[in-house]
Short mmCIF file of C-alpha atoms in Angstrom, two decimals:
data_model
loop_
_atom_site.label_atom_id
_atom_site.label_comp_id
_atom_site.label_asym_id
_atom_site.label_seq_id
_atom_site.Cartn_x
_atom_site.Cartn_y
_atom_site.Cartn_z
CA UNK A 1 15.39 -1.88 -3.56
CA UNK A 2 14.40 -2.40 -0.07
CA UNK A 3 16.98 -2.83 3.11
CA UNK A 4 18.45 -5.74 4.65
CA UNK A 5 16.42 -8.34 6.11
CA UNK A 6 16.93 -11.07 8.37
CA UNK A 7 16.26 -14.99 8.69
CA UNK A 8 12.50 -15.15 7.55
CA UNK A 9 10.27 -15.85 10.62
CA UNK A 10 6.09 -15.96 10.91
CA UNK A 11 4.28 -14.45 13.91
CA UNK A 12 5.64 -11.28 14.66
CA UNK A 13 5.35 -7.39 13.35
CA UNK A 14 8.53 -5.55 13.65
CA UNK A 15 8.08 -2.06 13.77
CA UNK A 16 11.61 -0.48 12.47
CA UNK A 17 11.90 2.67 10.46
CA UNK A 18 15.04 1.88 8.61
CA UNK A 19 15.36 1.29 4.93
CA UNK A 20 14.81 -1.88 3.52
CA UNK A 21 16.33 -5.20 0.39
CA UNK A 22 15.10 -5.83 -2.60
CA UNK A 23 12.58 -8.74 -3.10
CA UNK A 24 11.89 -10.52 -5.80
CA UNK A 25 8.94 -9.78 -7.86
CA UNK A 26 8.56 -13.38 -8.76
CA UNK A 27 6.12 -14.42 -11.59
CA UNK A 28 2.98 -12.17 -12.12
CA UNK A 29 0.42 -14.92 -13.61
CA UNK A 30 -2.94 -14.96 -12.35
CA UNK A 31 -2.85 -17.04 -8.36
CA UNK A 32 -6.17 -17.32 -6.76
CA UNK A 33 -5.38 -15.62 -2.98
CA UNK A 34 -6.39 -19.16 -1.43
CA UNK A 35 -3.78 -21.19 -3.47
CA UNK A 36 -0.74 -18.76 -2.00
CA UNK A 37 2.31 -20.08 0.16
CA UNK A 38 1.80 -19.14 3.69
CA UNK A 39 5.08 -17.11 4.01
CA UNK A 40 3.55 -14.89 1.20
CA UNK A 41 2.38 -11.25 1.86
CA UNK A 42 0.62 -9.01 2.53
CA UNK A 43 0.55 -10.36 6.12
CA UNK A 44 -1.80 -9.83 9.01
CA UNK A 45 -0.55 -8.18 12.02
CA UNK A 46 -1.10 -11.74 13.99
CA UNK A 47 0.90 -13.58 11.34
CA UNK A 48 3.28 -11.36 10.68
CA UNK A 49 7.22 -12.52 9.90
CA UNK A 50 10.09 -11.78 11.92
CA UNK A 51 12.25 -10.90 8.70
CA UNK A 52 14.08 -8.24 9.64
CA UNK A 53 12.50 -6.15 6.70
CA UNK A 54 12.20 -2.36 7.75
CA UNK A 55 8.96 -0.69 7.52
CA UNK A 56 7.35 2.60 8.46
CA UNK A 57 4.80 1.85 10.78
CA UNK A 58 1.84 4.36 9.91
CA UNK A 59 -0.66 2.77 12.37
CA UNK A 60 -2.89 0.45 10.30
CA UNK A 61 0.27 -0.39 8.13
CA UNK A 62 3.48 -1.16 7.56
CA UNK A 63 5.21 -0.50 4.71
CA UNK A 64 8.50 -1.09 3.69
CA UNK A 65 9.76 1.98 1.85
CA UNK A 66 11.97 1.63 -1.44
CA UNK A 67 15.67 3.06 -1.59
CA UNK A 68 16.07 6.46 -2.05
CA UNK A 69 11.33 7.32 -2.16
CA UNK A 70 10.49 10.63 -0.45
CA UNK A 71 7.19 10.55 1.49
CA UNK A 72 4.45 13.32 0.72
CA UNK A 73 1.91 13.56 3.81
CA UNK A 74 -1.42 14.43 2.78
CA UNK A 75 -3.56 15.99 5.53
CA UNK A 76 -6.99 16.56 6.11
CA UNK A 77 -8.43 20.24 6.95
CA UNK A 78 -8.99 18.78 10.47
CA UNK A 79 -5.28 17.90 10.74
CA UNK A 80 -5.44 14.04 10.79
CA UNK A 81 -3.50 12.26 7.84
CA UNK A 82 -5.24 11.78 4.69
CA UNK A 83 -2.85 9.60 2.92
CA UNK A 84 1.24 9.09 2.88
CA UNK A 85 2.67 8.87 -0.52
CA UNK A 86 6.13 7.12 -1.51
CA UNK A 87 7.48 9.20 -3.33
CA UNK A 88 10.13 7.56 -6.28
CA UNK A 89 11.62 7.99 -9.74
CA UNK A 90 9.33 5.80 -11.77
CA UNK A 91 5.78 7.19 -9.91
CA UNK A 92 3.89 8.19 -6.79
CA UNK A 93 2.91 4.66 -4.61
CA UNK A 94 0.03 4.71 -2.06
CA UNK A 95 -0.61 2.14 0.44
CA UNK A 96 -4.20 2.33 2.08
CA UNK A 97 -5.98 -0.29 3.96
CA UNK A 98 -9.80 -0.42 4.76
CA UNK A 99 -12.33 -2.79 7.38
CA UNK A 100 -13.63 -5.35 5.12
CA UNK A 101 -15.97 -8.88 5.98
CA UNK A 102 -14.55 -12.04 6.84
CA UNK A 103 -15.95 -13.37 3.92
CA UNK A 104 -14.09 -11.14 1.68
CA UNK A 105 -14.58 -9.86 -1.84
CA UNK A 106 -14.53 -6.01 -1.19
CA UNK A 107 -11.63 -5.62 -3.62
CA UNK A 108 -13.59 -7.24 -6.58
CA UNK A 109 -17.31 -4.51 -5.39
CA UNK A 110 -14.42 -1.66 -5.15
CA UNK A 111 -12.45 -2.12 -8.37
CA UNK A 112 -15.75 -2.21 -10.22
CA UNK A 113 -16.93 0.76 -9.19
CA UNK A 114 -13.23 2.33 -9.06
CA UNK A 115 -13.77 1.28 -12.61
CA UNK A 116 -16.78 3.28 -13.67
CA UNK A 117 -15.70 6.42 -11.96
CA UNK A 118 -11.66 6.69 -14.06
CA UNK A 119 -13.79 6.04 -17.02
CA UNK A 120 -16.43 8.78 -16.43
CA UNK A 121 -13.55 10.48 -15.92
CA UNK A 122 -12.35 9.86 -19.52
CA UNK A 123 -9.49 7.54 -18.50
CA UNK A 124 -9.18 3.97 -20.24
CA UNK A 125 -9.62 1.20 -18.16
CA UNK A 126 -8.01 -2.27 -18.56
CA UNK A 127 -7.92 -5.30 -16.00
CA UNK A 128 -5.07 -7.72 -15.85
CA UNK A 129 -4.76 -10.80 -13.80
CA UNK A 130 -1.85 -10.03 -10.93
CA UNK A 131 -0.67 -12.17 -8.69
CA UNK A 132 -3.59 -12.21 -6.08
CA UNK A 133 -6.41 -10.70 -7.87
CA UNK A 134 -7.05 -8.70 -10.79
CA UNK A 135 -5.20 -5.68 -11.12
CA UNK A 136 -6.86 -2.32 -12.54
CA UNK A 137 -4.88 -0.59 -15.15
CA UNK A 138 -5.93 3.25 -16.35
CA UNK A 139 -4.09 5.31 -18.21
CA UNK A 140 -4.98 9.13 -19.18
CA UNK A 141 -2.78 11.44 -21.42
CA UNK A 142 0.66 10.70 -20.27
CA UNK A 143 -0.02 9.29 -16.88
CA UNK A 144 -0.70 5.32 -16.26
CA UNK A 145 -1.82 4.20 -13.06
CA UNK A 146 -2.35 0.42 -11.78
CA UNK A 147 -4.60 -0.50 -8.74
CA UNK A 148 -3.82 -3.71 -6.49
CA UNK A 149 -6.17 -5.24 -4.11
CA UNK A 150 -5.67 -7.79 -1.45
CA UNK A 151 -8.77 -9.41 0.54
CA UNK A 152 -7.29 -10.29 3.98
CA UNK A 153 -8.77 -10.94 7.43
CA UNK A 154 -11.29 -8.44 7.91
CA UNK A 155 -9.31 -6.23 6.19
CA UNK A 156 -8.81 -5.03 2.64
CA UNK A 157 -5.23 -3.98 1.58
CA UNK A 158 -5.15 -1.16 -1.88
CA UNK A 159 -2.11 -0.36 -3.52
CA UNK A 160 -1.85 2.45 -6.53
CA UNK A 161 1.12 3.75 -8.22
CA UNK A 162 0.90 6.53 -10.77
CA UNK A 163 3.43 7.58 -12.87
CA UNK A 164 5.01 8.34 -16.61
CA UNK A 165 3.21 5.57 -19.39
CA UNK A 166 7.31 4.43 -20.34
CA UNK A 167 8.07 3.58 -16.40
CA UNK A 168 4.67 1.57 -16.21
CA UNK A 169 5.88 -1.55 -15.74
CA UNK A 170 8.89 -1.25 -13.66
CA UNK A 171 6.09 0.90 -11.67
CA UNK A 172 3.79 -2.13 -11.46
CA UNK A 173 6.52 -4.36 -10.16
CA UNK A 174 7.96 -2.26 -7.65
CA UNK A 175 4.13 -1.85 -6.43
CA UNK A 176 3.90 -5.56 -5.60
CA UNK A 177 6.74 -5.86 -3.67
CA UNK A 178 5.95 -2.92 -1.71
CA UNK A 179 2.52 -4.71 -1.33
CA UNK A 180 4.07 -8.01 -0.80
CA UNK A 181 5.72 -6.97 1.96
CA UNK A 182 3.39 -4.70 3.73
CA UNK A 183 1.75 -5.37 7.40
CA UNK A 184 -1.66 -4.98 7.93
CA UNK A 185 -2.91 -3.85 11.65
CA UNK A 186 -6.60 -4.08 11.41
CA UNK A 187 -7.53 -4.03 15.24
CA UNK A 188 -10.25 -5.71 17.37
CA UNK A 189 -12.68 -2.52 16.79
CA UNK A 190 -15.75 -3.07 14.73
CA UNK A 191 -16.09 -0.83 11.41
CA UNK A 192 -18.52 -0.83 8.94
CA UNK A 193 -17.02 -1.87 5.90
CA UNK A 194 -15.22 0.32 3.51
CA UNK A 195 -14.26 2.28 6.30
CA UNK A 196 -10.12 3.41 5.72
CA UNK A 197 -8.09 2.23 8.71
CA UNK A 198 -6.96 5.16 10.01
CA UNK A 199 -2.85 6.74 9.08
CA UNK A 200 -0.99 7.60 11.98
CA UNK A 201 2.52 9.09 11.55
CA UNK A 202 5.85 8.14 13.18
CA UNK A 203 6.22 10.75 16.07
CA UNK A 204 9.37 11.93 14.70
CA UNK A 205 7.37 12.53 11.03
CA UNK A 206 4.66 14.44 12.96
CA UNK A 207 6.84 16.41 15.14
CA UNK A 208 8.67 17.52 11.73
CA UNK A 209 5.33 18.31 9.90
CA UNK A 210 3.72 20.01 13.30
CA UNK A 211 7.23 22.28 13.25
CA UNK A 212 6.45 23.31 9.33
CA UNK A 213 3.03 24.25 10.03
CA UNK A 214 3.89 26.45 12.57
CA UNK A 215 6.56 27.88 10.71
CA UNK A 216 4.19 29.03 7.77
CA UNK A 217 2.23 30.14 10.58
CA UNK A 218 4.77 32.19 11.75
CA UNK A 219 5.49 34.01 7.54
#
């Protein structure tokens, strides 16, 4: 699912861009984030393992991309990055982190009120225990989509995956690994919280996307 890694290691954020192994889901039941093995992801920039795990580095994370996803930039009118979405077969994942207190518990205020807005929205709204907090499950028509939060230091990590209702819960896994195995680069800057840590492409991405745009300039 992923590309090949190396010995596992703690302490260290590679930065490659080539694609990465499979991991192993490993059981979903309910863990409270405390009572987690320390070699266990998402992982701070600081304690980051040398695994030999490729990731794109996007700035304020890095996330291992799945065999054979497309990415979809999403930019803002101003021309900074909105969002990068992994494109694969069984749905559309999007890895976002945001400045959160040391003392945690941002995930739990924002899935509540993430909540209230997909069902004003007319979507129904489940949650699940996952495997570090609960999980937030919608579903509307024929799409399902599944939220993932992770309190970390003074950071909060958010995974989503949307996709078809039948590839939900191949969907959900492949979420967690991605999530699993994602690095988190919060930075010594203070934010207020809630703020989104801010996307920054691989020059080689932007160089591409920059060479589009002025391309459909150009028509």
């Amino acid at each position: 699912m992923f590309g090949r890694r190396g010995k596992r290691g703690r302490h260290h954020a590679g930065r490659d861009n080539a694609p990465a192994k499979a991991v192993d889901a490993g059981e979903q039941g309910y863990q409270d984030q405390a009572e987690l093995e320390p070699a266990s992801g998402p992982y701070d920039a600081a304690d980051a393992p040398s695994d030999g795990l490729s990731r794109l580095d996007l700035g304020s994370v890095q996330v291992p991309v799945p065999d054979g996803a497309q990415l979809q930039v999403e930019m803002e009118p101003s021309g900074s990055v909105r969002a990068v979405h992994l494109v694969t077969p069984v749905g559309q994942l999007t890895i976002s982190a945001y400045a959160a207190p040391r003392s945690g518990g941002l995930w739990k205020e924002i899935s509540e009120e993430l909540g209230e807005k997909l069902r004003s929205d007319g979507a129904r709204v489940v949650r699940e225990a996952g495997e570090w907090s609960e999980e937030l499950v919608a579903s509307a028509n024929d799409v399902a989509l599944r939220f993932v939060g992770v309190d970390g230091e003074r950071w909060m990590l958010r995974g989503v995956v949307a996709g078809p209702r039948e590839h939900a819960h191949i969907a959900g896994e492949l979420l967690r690994n991605v999530v699993r195995e994602t690095i988190v680069v919060r930075g010594p800057n203070p934010m207020p919280v809630s703020t989104a840590l801010p996307v920054e492409l691989p020059p080689a991405i932007a160089q591409h996307i920059q060479q589009q745009q002025a391309q459909g300039g150009q028509g």
